[in-house]
mmCIF file of C-alpha atoms in Angstrom:
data_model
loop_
_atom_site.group_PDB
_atom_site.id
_atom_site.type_symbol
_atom_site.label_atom_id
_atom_site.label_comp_id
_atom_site.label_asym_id
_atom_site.label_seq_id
_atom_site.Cartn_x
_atom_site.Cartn_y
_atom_site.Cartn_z
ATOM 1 C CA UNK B 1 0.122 12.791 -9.214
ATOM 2 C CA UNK B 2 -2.079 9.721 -9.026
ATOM 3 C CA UNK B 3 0.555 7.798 -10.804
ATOM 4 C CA UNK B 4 3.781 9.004 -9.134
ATOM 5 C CA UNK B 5 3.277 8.323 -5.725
ATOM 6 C CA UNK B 6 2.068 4.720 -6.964
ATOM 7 C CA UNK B 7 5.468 4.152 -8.999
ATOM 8 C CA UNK B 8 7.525 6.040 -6.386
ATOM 9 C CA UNK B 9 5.781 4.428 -2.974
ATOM 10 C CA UNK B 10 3.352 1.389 -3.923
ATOM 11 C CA UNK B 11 0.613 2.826 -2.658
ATOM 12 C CA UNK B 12 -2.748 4.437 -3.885
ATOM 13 C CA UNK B 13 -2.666 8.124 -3.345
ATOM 14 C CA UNK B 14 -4.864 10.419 -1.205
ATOM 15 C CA UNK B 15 -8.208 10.376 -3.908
ATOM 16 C CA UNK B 16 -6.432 8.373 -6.318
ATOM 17 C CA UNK B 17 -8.690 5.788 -7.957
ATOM 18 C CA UNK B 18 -7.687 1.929 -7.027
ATOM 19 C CA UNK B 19 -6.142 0.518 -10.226
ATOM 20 C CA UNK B 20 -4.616 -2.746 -11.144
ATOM 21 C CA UNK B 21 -2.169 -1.160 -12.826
ATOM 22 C CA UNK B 22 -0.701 1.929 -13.667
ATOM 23 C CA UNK B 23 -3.355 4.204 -15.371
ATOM 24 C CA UNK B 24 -5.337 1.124 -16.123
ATOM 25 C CA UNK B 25 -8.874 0.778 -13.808
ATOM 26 C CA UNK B 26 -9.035 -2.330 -12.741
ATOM 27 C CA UNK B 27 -12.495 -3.735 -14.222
ATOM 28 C CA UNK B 28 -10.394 -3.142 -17.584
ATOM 29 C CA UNK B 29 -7.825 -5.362 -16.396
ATOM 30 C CA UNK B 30 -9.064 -8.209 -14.608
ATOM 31 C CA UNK B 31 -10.553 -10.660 -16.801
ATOM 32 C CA UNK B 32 -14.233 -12.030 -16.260
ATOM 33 C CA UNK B 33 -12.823 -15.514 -14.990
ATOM 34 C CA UNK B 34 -10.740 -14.314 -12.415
ATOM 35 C CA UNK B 35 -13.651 -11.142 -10.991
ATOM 36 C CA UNK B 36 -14.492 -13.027 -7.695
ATOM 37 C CA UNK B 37 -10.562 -12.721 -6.794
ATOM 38 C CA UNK B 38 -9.388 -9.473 -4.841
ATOM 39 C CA UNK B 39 -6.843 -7.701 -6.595
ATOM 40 C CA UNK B 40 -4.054 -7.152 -4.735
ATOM 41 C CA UNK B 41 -4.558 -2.895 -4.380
ATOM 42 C CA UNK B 42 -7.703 -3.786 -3.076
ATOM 43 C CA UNK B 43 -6.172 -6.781 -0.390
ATOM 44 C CA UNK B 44 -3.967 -3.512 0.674
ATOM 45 C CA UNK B 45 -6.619 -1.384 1.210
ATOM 46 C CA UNK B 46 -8.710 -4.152 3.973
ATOM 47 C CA UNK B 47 -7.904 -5.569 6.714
ATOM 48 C CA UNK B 48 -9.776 -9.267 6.926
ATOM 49 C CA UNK B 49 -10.759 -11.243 10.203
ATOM 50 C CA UNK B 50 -11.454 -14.703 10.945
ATOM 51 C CA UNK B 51 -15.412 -15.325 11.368
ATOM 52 C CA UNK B 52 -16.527 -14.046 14.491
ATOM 53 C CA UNK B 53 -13.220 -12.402 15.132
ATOM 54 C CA UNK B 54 -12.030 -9.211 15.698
ATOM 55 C CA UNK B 55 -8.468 -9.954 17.048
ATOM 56 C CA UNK B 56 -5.587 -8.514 14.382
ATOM 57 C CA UNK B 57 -3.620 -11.534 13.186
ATOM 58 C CA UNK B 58 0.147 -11.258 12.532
ATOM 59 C CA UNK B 59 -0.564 -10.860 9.345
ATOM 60 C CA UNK B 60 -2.282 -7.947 9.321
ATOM 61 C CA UNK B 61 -0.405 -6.455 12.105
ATOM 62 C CA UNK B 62 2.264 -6.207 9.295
ATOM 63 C CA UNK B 63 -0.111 -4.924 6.802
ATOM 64 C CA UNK B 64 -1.057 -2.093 9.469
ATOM 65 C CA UNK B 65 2.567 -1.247 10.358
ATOM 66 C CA UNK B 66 3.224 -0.900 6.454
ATOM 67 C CA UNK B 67 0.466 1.769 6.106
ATOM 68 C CA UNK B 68 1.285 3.504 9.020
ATOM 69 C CA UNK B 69 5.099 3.892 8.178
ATOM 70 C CA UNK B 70 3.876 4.780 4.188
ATOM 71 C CA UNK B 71 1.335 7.438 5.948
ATOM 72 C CA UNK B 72 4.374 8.702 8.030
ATOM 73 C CA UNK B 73 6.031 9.481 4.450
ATOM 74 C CA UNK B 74 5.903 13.864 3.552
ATOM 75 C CA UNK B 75 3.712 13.098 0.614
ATOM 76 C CA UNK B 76 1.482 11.399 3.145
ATOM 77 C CA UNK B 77 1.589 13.612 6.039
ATOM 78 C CA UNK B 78 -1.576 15.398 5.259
ATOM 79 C CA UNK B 79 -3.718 12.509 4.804
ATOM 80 C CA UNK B 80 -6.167 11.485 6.918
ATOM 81 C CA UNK B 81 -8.307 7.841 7.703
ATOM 82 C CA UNK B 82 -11.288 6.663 7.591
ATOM 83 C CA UNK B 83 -12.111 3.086 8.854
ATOM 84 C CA UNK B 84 -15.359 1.179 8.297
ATOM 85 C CA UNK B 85 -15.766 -2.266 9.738
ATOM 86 C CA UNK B 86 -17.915 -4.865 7.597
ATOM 87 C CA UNK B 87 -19.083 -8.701 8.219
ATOM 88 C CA UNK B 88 -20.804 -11.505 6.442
ATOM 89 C CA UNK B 89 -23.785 -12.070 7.115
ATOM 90 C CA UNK B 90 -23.530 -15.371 8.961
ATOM 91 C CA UNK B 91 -25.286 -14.490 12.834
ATOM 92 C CA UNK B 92 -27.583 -11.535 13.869
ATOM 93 C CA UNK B 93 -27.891 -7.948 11.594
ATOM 94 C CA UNK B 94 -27.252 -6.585 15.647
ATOM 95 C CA UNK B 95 -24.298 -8.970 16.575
ATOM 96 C CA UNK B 96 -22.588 -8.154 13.110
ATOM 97 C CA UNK B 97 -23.137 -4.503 13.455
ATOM 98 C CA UNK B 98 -21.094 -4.714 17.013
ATOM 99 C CA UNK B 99 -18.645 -6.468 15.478
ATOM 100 C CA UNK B 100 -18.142 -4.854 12.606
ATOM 101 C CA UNK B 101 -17.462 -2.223 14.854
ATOM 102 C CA UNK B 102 -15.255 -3.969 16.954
ATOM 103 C CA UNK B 103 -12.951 -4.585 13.940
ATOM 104 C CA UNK B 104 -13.208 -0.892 13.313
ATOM 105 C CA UNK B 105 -12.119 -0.505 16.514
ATOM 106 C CA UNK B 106 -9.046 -2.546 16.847
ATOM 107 C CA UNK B 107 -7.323 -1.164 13.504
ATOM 108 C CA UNK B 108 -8.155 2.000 14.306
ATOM 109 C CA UNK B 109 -6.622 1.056 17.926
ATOM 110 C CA UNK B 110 -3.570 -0.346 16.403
ATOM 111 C CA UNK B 111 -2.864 2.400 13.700
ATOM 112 C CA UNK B 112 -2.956 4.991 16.422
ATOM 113 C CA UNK B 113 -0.052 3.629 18.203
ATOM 114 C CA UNK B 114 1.771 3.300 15.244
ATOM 115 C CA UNK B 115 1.191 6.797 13.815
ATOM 116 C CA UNK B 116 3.225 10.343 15.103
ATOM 117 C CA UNK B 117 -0.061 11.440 15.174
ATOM 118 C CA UNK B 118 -3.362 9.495 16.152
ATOM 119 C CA UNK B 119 -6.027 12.028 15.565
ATOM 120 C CA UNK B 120 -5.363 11.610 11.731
ATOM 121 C CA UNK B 121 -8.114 8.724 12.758
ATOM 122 C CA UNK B 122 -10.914 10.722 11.679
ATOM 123 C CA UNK B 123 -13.735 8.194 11.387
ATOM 124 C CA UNK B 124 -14.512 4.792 12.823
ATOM 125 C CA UNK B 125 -17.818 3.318 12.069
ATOM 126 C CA UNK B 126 -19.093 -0.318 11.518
ATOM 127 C CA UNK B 127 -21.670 -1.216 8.527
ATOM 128 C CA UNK B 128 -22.037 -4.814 9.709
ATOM 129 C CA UNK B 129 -23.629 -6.885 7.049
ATOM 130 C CA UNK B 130 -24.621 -4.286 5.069
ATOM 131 C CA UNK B 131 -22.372 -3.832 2.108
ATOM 132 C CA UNK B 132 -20.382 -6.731 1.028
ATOM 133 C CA UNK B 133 -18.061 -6.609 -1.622
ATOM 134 C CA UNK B 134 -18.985 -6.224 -5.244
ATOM 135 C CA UNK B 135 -19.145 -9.815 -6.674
ATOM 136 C CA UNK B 136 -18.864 -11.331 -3.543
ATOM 137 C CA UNK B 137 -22.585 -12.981 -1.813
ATOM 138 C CA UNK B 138 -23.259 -12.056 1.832
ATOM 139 C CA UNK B 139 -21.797 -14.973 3.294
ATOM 140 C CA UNK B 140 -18.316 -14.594 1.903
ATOM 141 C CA UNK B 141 -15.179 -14.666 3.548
ATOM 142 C CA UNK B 142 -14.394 -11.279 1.814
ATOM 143 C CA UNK B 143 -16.848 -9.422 3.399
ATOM 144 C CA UNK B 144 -15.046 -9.920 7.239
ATOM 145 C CA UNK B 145 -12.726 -6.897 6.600
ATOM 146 C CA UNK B 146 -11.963 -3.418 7.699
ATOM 147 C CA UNK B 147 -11.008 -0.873 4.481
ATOM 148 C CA UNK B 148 -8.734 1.472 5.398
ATOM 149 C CA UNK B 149 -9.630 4.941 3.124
ATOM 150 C CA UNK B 150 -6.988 7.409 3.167
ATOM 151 C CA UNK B 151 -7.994 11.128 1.937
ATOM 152 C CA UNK B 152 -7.043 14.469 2.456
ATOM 153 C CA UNK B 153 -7.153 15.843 6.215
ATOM 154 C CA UNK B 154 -9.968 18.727 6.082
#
């Protein structure tokens, strides 16, 4: 199932593993050289900020609108989100825990007025600085992001 609604939609299923291609996980496919570089599944799945930010850029506007309209699809319909705000850890543990959460926030803001139905927000939390990305040190760009998990409403 995994791999159909990939091929058929271009998008990673409701608990479907993130791959960089089809059937293949991605630490199989992305060569050592090229590790600190997001893939682009796992670009789709975050929404990044500028430091200190938490205003949603044009660009990610577009990114949200895409996931909302691919959420609003009937293999989609039953999935829910999750959305956990991160940061680097440039400032304060306390001042990038409230922001983190403000970027939470303001996707989770944004989705809701662009889905039929907004209580398919489920969770909205902030982790701060607390778990950058894999490969990525604490003061990365990376790490100012908002991931976007999709999963199967309870």
């Amino acid at each position: 199932m995994c791999d159909q609604i990939l091929r058929q939609y271009d998008v990673v299923g409701v608990g479907c593993p993130v791959v960089a291609s089809l059937g293949q996980p991605m630490a199989e496919v992305v060569p050592h050289s090229t590790a600190r570089r997001l893939a682009d599944r796992q670009r789709e799945s975050n929404v990044f900020f500028p430091a200190g930010g938490s205003q949603i850029d044009e660009r990610a506007q577009i990114q949200l609108a895409q996931i909302a309209r691919i959420l609003e699809i009937p293999v989609m319909q039953g999935a829910c989100l999750k959305l956990v705000g991160h940061s680097d850890s440039v400032g304060t543990a306390a001042a990038n825990q409230r922001l983190s959460m403000r970027r939470a926030r303001a996707v989770a803001d944004l989705l809701a007025s662009l889905l039929a139905d907004p209580d398919r927000i489920r969770e909205v939390k902030g982790l701060g600085e607390k778990e950058p990305l894999p490969g990525f040190g604490p003061q990365a760009v990376e790490n100012r992001r908002v991931e976007v998990w999709v999963r199967s409403c309870p």
